[in-house]
Structures are given as structure tokens and as C-alpha cells.
Short mmCIF file of C-alpha atoms in Angstrom, two decimals:
data_model
loop_
_atom_site.label_atom_id
_atom_site.label_comp_id
_atom_site.label_asym_id
_atom_site.label_seq_id
_atom_site.Cartn_x
_atom_site.Cartn_y
_atom_site.Cartn_z
CA UNK A 4 70.90 113.41 71.81
CA UNK A 5 74.77 114.66 72.16
CA UNK A 6 76.96 112.47 71.49
CA UNK A 7 79.71 112.34 74.21
CA UNK A 8 83.17 110.82 73.25
CA UNK A 9 84.28 108.42 70.24
CA UNK A 10 85.62 105.24 71.50
CA UNK A 11 89.08 106.26 70.25
CA UNK A 12 89.15 108.66 72.78
CA UNK A 13 88.05 106.30 75.45
CA UNK A 14 90.59 104.28 77.10
CA UNK A 15 90.54 100.17 75.90
CA UNK A 16 91.06 97.34 77.57
CA UNK A 17 94.39 96.61 77.18
CA UNK A 18 94.82 100.44 77.37
CA UNK A 19 94.60 100.11 81.08
CA UNK A 20 98.39 97.62 82.06
CA UNK A 21 101.22 98.70 81.37
CA UNK A 22 103.82 95.72 80.21
CA UNK A 23 107.31 95.25 81.54
CA UNK A 24 109.95 93.32 79.90
CA UNK A 25 110.66 89.73 82.04
CA UNK A 26 113.88 91.12 83.30
CA UNK A 27 112.50 93.55 85.72
CA UNK A 28 110.88 90.86 87.11
CA UNK A 29 114.32 90.00 88.68
CA UNK A 30 115.06 93.77 89.68
CA UNK A 31 114.24 93.89 93.48
CA UNK A 32 115.36 96.51 96.17
CA UNK A 33 114.03 97.90 99.44
CA UNK A 34 111.37 100.41 99.01
CA UNK A 35 110.59 102.92 101.71
CA UNK A 36 108.00 105.35 100.74
CA UNK A 37 108.76 108.85 102.15
CA UNK A 38 106.62 111.68 103.82
CA UNK A 39 108.11 114.58 102.57
CA UNK A 40 109.23 116.09 105.55
CA UNK A 41 110.56 120.23 105.98
CA UNK A 42 114.13 119.69 106.99
CA UNK A 43 115.07 122.15 109.81
CA UNK A 44 118.48 123.36 108.46
CA UNK A 45 116.55 124.83 105.20
CA UNK A 46 114.36 127.53 107.23
CA UNK A 47 117.04 129.50 108.73
CA UNK A 48 113.28 131.40 110.77
CA UNK A 49 111.95 130.05 113.92
CA UNK A 50 109.20 127.25 113.50
CA UNK A 51 105.51 128.20 113.17
CA UNK A 52 103.00 125.38 113.96
CA UNK A 53 102.06 123.42 111.50
CA UNK A 54 98.71 123.55 109.92
CA UNK A 55 96.11 120.68 110.99
CA UNK A 56 95.41 119.26 107.57
CA UNK A 57 99.09 118.73 107.31
CA UNK A 58 98.68 116.85 110.43
CA UNK A 59 96.86 115.08 109.80
CA UNK A 60 97.64 114.39 106.32
CA UNK A 61 101.26 112.87 108.19
CA UNK A 62 99.39 111.35 110.92
CA UNK A 63 97.38 108.86 108.21
CA UNK A 64 100.77 108.69 106.09
CA UNK A 65 103.05 107.18 108.84
CA UNK A 66 100.73 103.05 109.07
CA UNK A 67 102.18 103.43 105.19
CA UNK A 68 105.56 104.30 105.79
CA UNK A 69 105.44 102.48 109.04
CA UNK A 70 104.50 98.77 106.69
CA UNK A 71 106.63 100.14 104.21
CA UNK A 72 109.99 99.52 106.73
CA UNK A 73 108.65 95.88 107.49
CA UNK A 74 109.36 94.50 104.06
CA UNK A 75 112.82 94.12 103.51
CA UNK A 76 113.40 94.26 100.08
CA UNK A 77 110.48 94.33 97.74
CA UNK A 78 110.01 95.43 93.93
CA UNK A 79 109.92 98.50 92.87
CA UNK A 80 107.65 98.56 90.03
CA UNK A 81 108.10 102.47 88.90
CA UNK A 82 111.91 102.26 88.68
CA UNK A 83 111.62 101.17 84.58
CA UNK A 84 109.25 103.98 84.20
CA UNK A 85 111.15 106.96 84.25
CA UNK A 86 111.01 107.66 80.49
CA UNK A 87 107.34 107.37 80.31
CA UNK A 88 106.56 111.13 81.82
CA UNK A 89 102.89 110.18 82.24
CA UNK A 90 103.70 106.89 84.67
CA UNK A 91 104.88 109.61 87.07
CA UNK A 92 107.11 107.34 88.55
CA UNK A 93 108.99 110.02 90.59
CA UNK A 94 105.90 110.64 92.83
CA UNK A 95 103.52 108.06 92.22
CA UNK A 96 104.44 106.30 95.39
CA UNK A 97 103.21 109.40 97.13
CA UNK A 98 99.89 110.35 94.54
CA UNK A 99 98.81 106.78 96.23
CA UNK A 100 99.48 107.83 99.46
CA UNK A 101 97.62 110.58 99.35
CA UNK A 102 94.37 108.61 97.68
CA UNK A 103 94.49 106.28 100.71
CA UNK A 104 94.28 109.57 102.87
CA UNK A 105 91.56 111.15 100.76
CA UNK A 106 89.68 107.97 100.72
CA UNK A 107 89.33 107.71 104.60
CA UNK A 108 88.32 111.83 104.74
CA UNK A 109 85.91 111.03 102.01
CA UNK A 110 84.04 107.32 103.91
CA UNK A 111 80.89 106.17 103.74
CA UNK A 112 79.83 105.10 106.42
CA UNK A 113 77.63 101.81 106.70
CA UNK A 114 73.64 101.12 107.31
CA UNK A 115 73.68 105.08 107.00
CA UNK A 116 70.00 105.19 105.21
CA UNK A 117 69.16 103.70 108.29
CA UNK A 118 65.60 105.94 109.29
CA UNK A 119 65.29 107.01 105.89
CA UNK A 120 62.75 106.70 103.38
CA UNK A 121 64.70 105.42 100.74
CA UNK A 122 65.06 101.89 100.74
CA UNK A 123 68.24 99.65 100.28
CA UNK A 124 66.34 97.90 97.12
CA UNK A 125 65.32 101.89 96.00
CA UNK A 126 69.24 102.17 96.00
CA UNK A 127 70.06 99.31 93.72
CA UNK A 128 67.13 100.16 91.80
CA UNK A 129 68.52 103.43 91.05
CA UNK A 130 72.48 102.65 90.33
CA UNK A 131 71.21 99.45 88.47
CA UNK A 132 69.64 102.20 85.97
CA UNK A 133 72.60 104.13 86.08
CA UNK A 134 74.59 101.61 84.77
CA UNK A 135 72.28 101.69 81.78
CA UNK A 136 72.17 105.17 81.33
CA UNK A 137 76.22 105.16 81.41
CA UNK A 138 76.18 102.54 79.22
CA UNK A 139 73.92 104.63 76.52
CA UNK A 140 75.66 107.70 76.77
CA UNK A 141 79.24 106.21 76.17
CA UNK A 142 80.62 107.46 79.29
CA UNK A 143 83.73 106.72 81.00
CA UNK A 144 84.30 104.17 83.06
CA UNK A 145 85.68 106.79 85.43
CA UNK A 146 82.30 108.71 85.29
CA UNK A 147 80.06 105.83 86.41
CA UNK A 148 82.23 105.13 89.65
CA UNK A 149 81.80 109.15 90.50
CA UNK A 150 78.63 109.34 89.95
CA UNK A 151 77.33 106.26 92.67
CA UNK A 152 80.38 107.78 94.71
CA UNK A 153 78.57 111.12 94.77
CA UNK A 154 74.93 109.96 95.25
CA UNK A 155 76.21 108.11 98.65
CA UNK A 156 78.39 110.58 99.78
CA UNK A 157 75.94 112.97 99.28
CA UNK A 158 72.57 110.72 100.46
CA UNK A 159 74.95 110.49 103.34
CA UNK A 160 74.76 114.07 104.00
CA UNK A 161 71.68 114.59 102.89
CA UNK A 162 68.18 112.64 103.36
CA UNK A 163 65.67 113.25 100.14
CA UNK A 164 62.39 112.09 99.55
CA UNK A 165 62.04 108.62 97.41
CA UNK A 166 60.76 111.01 94.66
CA UNK A 167 63.93 112.34 94.19
CA UNK A 168 66.12 110.03 94.34
CA UNK A 169 66.00 109.69 90.63
CA UNK A 170 66.91 113.37 89.92
CA UNK A 171 69.87 113.16 92.56
CA UNK A 172 71.63 110.11 90.74
CA UNK A 173 70.66 112.27 86.96
CA UNK A 174 72.07 115.03 88.63
CA UNK A 175 74.93 113.10 89.87
CA UNK A 176 76.07 111.55 87.19
CA UNK A 177 75.85 115.57 85.13
CA UNK A 178 78.28 116.65 88.13
CA UNK A 179 80.86 113.85 87.21
CA UNK A 180 80.63 113.80 83.34
CA UNK A 181 81.59 117.38 84.01
CA UNK A 182 84.43 116.32 85.97
CA UNK A 183 85.66 113.46 84.39
CA UNK A 184 84.31 113.98 80.63
CA UNK A 185 85.59 116.18 77.24
CA UNK A 186 82.39 116.07 75.84
CA UNK A 187 79.36 116.02 78.64
CA UNK A 188 75.86 115.05 77.53
CA UNK A 189 73.67 118.20 77.84
CA UNK A 190 70.79 118.72 80.57
CA UNK A 191 68.35 117.98 78.28
CA UNK A 192 70.14 114.63 77.09
CA UNK A 193 69.26 113.44 81.22
CA UNK A 194 65.39 114.82 80.99
CA UNK A 195 64.69 113.18 78.16
CA UNK A 196 66.63 109.65 79.55
CA UNK A 197 64.40 110.53 82.70
CA UNK A 198 61.38 110.66 80.36
CA UNK A 199 60.49 114.03 81.30
CA UNK A 200 60.17 113.36 84.84
CA UNK A 201 62.01 116.11 85.30
CA UNK A 202 62.63 119.67 84.35
CA UNK A 203 66.19 121.26 83.37
CA UNK A 204 65.79 123.37 86.19
CA UNK A 205 65.46 120.67 88.63
CA UNK A 206 68.38 118.97 87.86
CA UNK A 207 70.85 122.04 87.47
CA UNK A 208 69.13 122.89 91.44
CA UNK A 209 69.94 119.77 92.03
CA UNK A 210 73.12 120.08 90.98
CA UNK A 211 73.72 123.11 93.23
CA UNK A 212 72.53 120.98 96.02
CA UNK A 213 74.78 118.15 95.53
CA UNK A 214 78.21 120.53 94.80
CA UNK A 215 77.34 122.62 98.30
CA UNK A 216 76.46 119.50 100.74
CA UNK A 217 79.99 118.30 99.54
CA UNK A 218 81.76 121.78 99.95
CA UNK A 219 83.27 120.81 96.35
CA UNK A 220 85.56 118.15 97.05
CA UNK A 221 85.07 116.07 93.70
CA UNK A 222 88.31 114.51 94.01
CA UNK A 223 87.54 111.55 94.83
CA UNK A 224 89.69 108.22 95.37
CA UNK A 225 87.99 105.47 92.72
CA UNK A 226 88.46 102.16 92.71
CA UNK A 227 89.82 102.32 89.42
CA UNK A 228 92.35 103.97 90.12
CA UNK A 229 93.69 101.37 92.75
CA UNK A 230 92.99 98.24 90.66
CA UNK A 231 95.29 100.24 88.05
CA UNK A 232 98.00 100.32 90.49
CA UNK A 233 97.27 96.51 91.32
CA UNK A 234 97.14 95.21 87.87
CA UNK A 235 100.36 96.88 87.02
CA UNK A 236 101.93 95.56 90.44
CA UNK A 237 100.27 91.83 90.05
CA UNK A 238 101.81 92.49 85.73
CA UNK A 239 97.93 91.01 84.97
CA UNK A 240 96.84 90.40 81.35
CA UNK A 241 93.84 91.74 80.13
CA UNK A 242 91.15 89.03 80.77
CA UNK A 243 92.35 89.02 84.73
CA UNK A 244 91.90 92.64 84.87
CA UNK A 245 88.50 93.02 83.02
CA UNK A 246 87.55 90.27 85.83
CA UNK A 247 88.15 92.08 88.53
CA UNK A 248 86.73 94.75 86.64
CA UNK A 249 83.37 92.81 86.35
CA UNK A 250 83.64 91.76 90.08
CA UNK A 251 84.46 95.85 90.81
CA UNK A 252 81.08 97.18 88.69
CA UNK A 253 79.27 94.28 90.91
CA UNK A 254 79.39 96.05 94.05
CA UNK A 255 78.41 99.22 93.22
CA UNK A 256 75.48 97.38 93.29
CA UNK A 257 75.73 96.25 97.15
CA UNK A 258 74.62 98.60 99.64
CA UNK A 259 76.42 96.52 102.09
CA UNK A 260 79.90 97.66 100.52
CA UNK A 261 79.41 101.07 100.95
CA UNK A 262 81.33 100.71 103.57
CA UNK A 263 83.89 99.44 101.97
CA UNK A 264 87.25 101.78 100.97
CA UNK A 265 87.73 102.06 97.29
CA UNK A 266 91.54 100.17 97.46
CA UNK A 267 90.02 97.55 99.62
CA UNK A 268 87.03 96.70 96.62
CA UNK A 269 90.16 97.27 94.20
CA UNK A 270 92.58 94.74 95.81
CA UNK A 271 89.60 92.24 97.63
CA UNK A 272 89.00 91.95 93.35
CA UNK A 273 91.71 91.04 92.02
CA UNK A 274 93.04 89.20 94.78
CA UNK A 275 89.45 87.00 94.05
CA UNK A 276 90.70 87.02 90.45
CA UNK A 277 93.97 85.41 90.60
CA UNK A 278 92.55 82.34 93.07
CA UNK A 279 89.71 82.75 90.38
CA UNK A 280 92.60 81.52 87.65
CA UNK A 281 95.59 80.72 89.06
CA UNK A 282 94.66 79.56 92.35
CA UNK A 283 98.01 82.59 93.20
CA UNK A 284 97.95 84.27 96.57
CA UNK A 285 98.21 87.44 97.42
CA UNK A 286 101.95 87.51 97.13
CA UNK A 287 104.07 90.02 99.82
CA UNK A 288 104.55 92.52 97.28
CA UNK A 289 101.38 93.10 96.18
CA UNK A 290 100.65 92.98 100.14
CA UNK A 291 103.09 95.81 100.76
CA UNK A 292 101.89 98.21 97.86
CA UNK A 293 98.29 98.04 98.32
CA UNK A 294 98.62 98.42 102.43
CA UNK A 295 96.25 95.05 102.91
CA UNK A 296 96.70 91.47 103.14
CA UNK A 297 95.03 88.21 102.42
CA UNK A 298 93.14 87.80 105.94
CA UNK A 299 92.50 91.58 105.70
CA UNK A 300 90.76 91.80 102.16
CA UNK A 301 89.29 87.84 102.83
CA UNK A 302 85.06 89.25 104.11
CA UNK A 303 85.47 91.36 101.14
CA UNK A 304 85.91 88.39 98.67
CA UNK A 305 83.35 86.92 100.63
CA UNK A 306 80.52 89.72 99.80
CA UNK A 307 82.57 89.66 95.82
CA UNK A 308 81.54 86.25 95.66
CA UNK A 309 78.24 86.10 96.88
CA UNK A 310 77.39 89.10 94.81
CA UNK A 311 78.48 86.69 91.53
CA UNK A 312 76.38 83.73 92.76
CA UNK A 313 73.37 86.30 92.98
CA UNK A 314 73.51 87.47 89.67
CA UNK A 315 74.84 83.67 87.97
CA UNK A 316 71.65 81.93 89.71
CA UNK A 317 69.43 84.24 88.64
CA UNK A 318 68.68 85.47 92.55
CA UNK A 319 69.13 89.22 92.25
CA UNK A 320 66.86 91.25 89.50
CA UNK A 321 69.58 93.57 88.67
CA UNK A 322 71.34 92.06 85.75
CA UNK A 323 72.92 95.48 84.02
CA UNK A 324 76.11 95.15 84.72
CA UNK A 325 76.41 90.77 83.97
CA UNK A 326 74.67 91.17 80.30
CA UNK A 327 77.15 94.05 79.97
CA UNK A 328 80.03 92.05 80.63
CA UNK A 329 78.91 89.16 78.48
CA UNK A 330 79.80 90.89 75.87
CA UNK A 331 83.03 90.45 72.96
CA UNK A 332 83.98 94.23 73.94
CA UNK A 333 84.36 92.98 77.01
CA UNK A 334 85.72 89.00 76.70
CA UNK A 335 82.38 88.10 77.97
CA UNK A 336 83.86 87.90 81.08
CA UNK A 337 81.05 87.43 83.10
CA UNK A 338 79.67 84.19 81.32
CA UNK A 339 82.81 82.61 82.03
CA UNK A 340 83.54 78.84 84.26
CA UNK A 341 85.17 80.16 86.72
CA UNK A 342 82.37 82.94 87.94
CA UNK A 343 81.10 79.20 89.22
CA UNK A 344 83.26 77.10 90.56
CA UNK A 345 83.16 75.78 94.52
CA UNK A 346 85.89 78.94 95.17
CA UNK A 347 82.93 81.42 95.24
CA UNK A 348 80.53 79.51 95.83
CA UNK A 349 82.44 79.06 99.49
CA UNK A 350 82.79 82.43 99.66
CA UNK A 351 79.24 83.02 99.09
CA UNK A 352 77.96 80.83 101.29
CA UNK A 353 80.16 82.63 104.40
CA UNK A 354 79.22 85.72 103.33
CA UNK A 355 75.74 84.91 103.48
CA UNK A 356 76.00 82.67 107.44
CA UNK A 357 77.80 86.04 108.55
CA UNK A 358 74.78 88.70 107.57
#
């Protein structure tokens, strides 16, 4: 089997968080997320009608700009990054505005499998297995999240039989690998991992079907992208960031959470992490950059807490994520006592009452 990437080529837990000096904490100034506009005095030619996509983009950005103006003074978390080119400090805010726009455009509807032959449990079995395959091939974290996103977006527009569900999963992972990885597994690796249940030609054919159904739109915002931004805003340490990743990965299996946006999942995971470790509320700065307040995130945190309790108490058969995060490489984060605290149990009870 072809080995995909080496450990040195992969981002580590610590490498995902940018640390800042203590002096930067006290520097605050007004931040307004600008929307790029064409000035009338720049172009002497008569105005032309705007592209509908551009109009839609501006309409989506307006809430973020208005939200910025509500808060008179918040810390600019990017002002000290000008010398670090890959952080794109000059336009990182516009990047995340655009990611918010994309996640709305590519949203997955709640209960999209209603009337399908495949069920919620079948999806959970598939995703749990894909997480195992992802670990076996030592793929990037982004590849896993993109794989699950592709599966849900495809199944939302294309009904498949239960016997083809695993084929959709491996083809989605093959597409995600080609998009994210430097070195991809070969098609033969996926036929092997399915115990030759599908041929190479069947996998390639399903790849084509997925790409056509999604109109080749693979630039999908992932909760990982938003979590890294949120962790930077909160100045998280590696332990908090890893716990948030664990809580976030548990949501991949939960069909009842597919309709939540990646940015909501990321913000809720970090908000719950803060409550478990330090009892800290969601700050105004975090609210500003995430665009969500704690009231909005509360029902999402309850869903996440429900997932934690299910695996902790053995009520779920899908233990791959917990076992994965119980390794020393990931700080044995799934075994920490905070995950059995009253905060988790009370939130989980509230989620179960609302189902």
C-alpha cells in the first residue's frame, strides 16, 4: 500500500496555533471588516449592471460589516502579523468573510435523507469507517473533513442505494485526497481497503459522478479552517485546541448536526472547551470574529455534549474518534475528567430533551 505523507510533512497540533506576545494583548483598536467596492470616481465609463453573484456576495457580507460596527472597540488580532506572509494579515478578514459566504452557499439541509433507502445509522457506520481509513492512510486532517462534506453534499442531491454507499465514501475520499494531499493513495489502495468490494473502474466512475453532481465545486469551507482562526483569536494553548478538535470530530458522525455550518461547529466546540477548562464565557472579541454569540452557540454545544456522553457511557458503537484521541500523540484528550463533568451531563440532557 502506498504511504501518503510523512509525519514531517503534516501539521502538528502545536503548529496550528500562532502564539502572540503578552504586549499584543493590551493593544486594541477599532476593527471594521471592509467590503471591497468599486468607487464611482475611479472608472469614468458608464456604470454597468452588477453580476448577480457579486450582488449576492455583497448581501451576504453586509451582516458581517454591520456586526463589526456594533462593537466600538475590539482587538485587532492580525495587526502584528504583517511580517508573517502566510498569515495574510492584510486581507485575512476578507478571506473569512468569503468563507462564511461559501458555507451558506454550500449548506447541507437537515434530514436530507428522508425518504432514502440509506439511513442515519448507515451514514454513521460509513463515517466511522472513513475515519479509520483516514488514520490508516495517515492523511491530512483537512482530507477527512472534506471527505465527509463531499459525502453529505453529494447524497443531498443524488439518491444512492445502500450497496453503493461505501463506494460513495471511498470515491469521496479519493476526490478529497486529490484536492488536499501532496501524495495521494492510489485507486488500488481503496479497492484493497474495501476488500475488493469495488473495482478501480467503479471507483473512478463514482468520482466522475460526484464531481459532476457538485459541479466541481470543491473549495468547501471546513470547520478546521474556522477553528484555527477561533483558536488564534482566543490565544488557545495546544490542549484547548486539541480538545476542541476532538469535540468537532465527534460531530462528523452525528447526522442530526449536518445542517450546522462549519463555522458554528468550530465556535461551539471552542466555546464548550473554554467552559470545561476555565469556565470562561464567550468574549466580545470572540463574538466579533466568529459572528456568533453564546446564546446562538448553546444548542450546538448541547448536541456536542450529547455526543460526548454517548461515547463515554458506551451508548454509541462508534468509538473510533474517542479511541483516536486517546493516544499520547493527541494528549489522551478524550480521557480527561472534564468530559465527565456536570457541564457536559447537563447540556447532554438538554439536547436529549429537545430531540
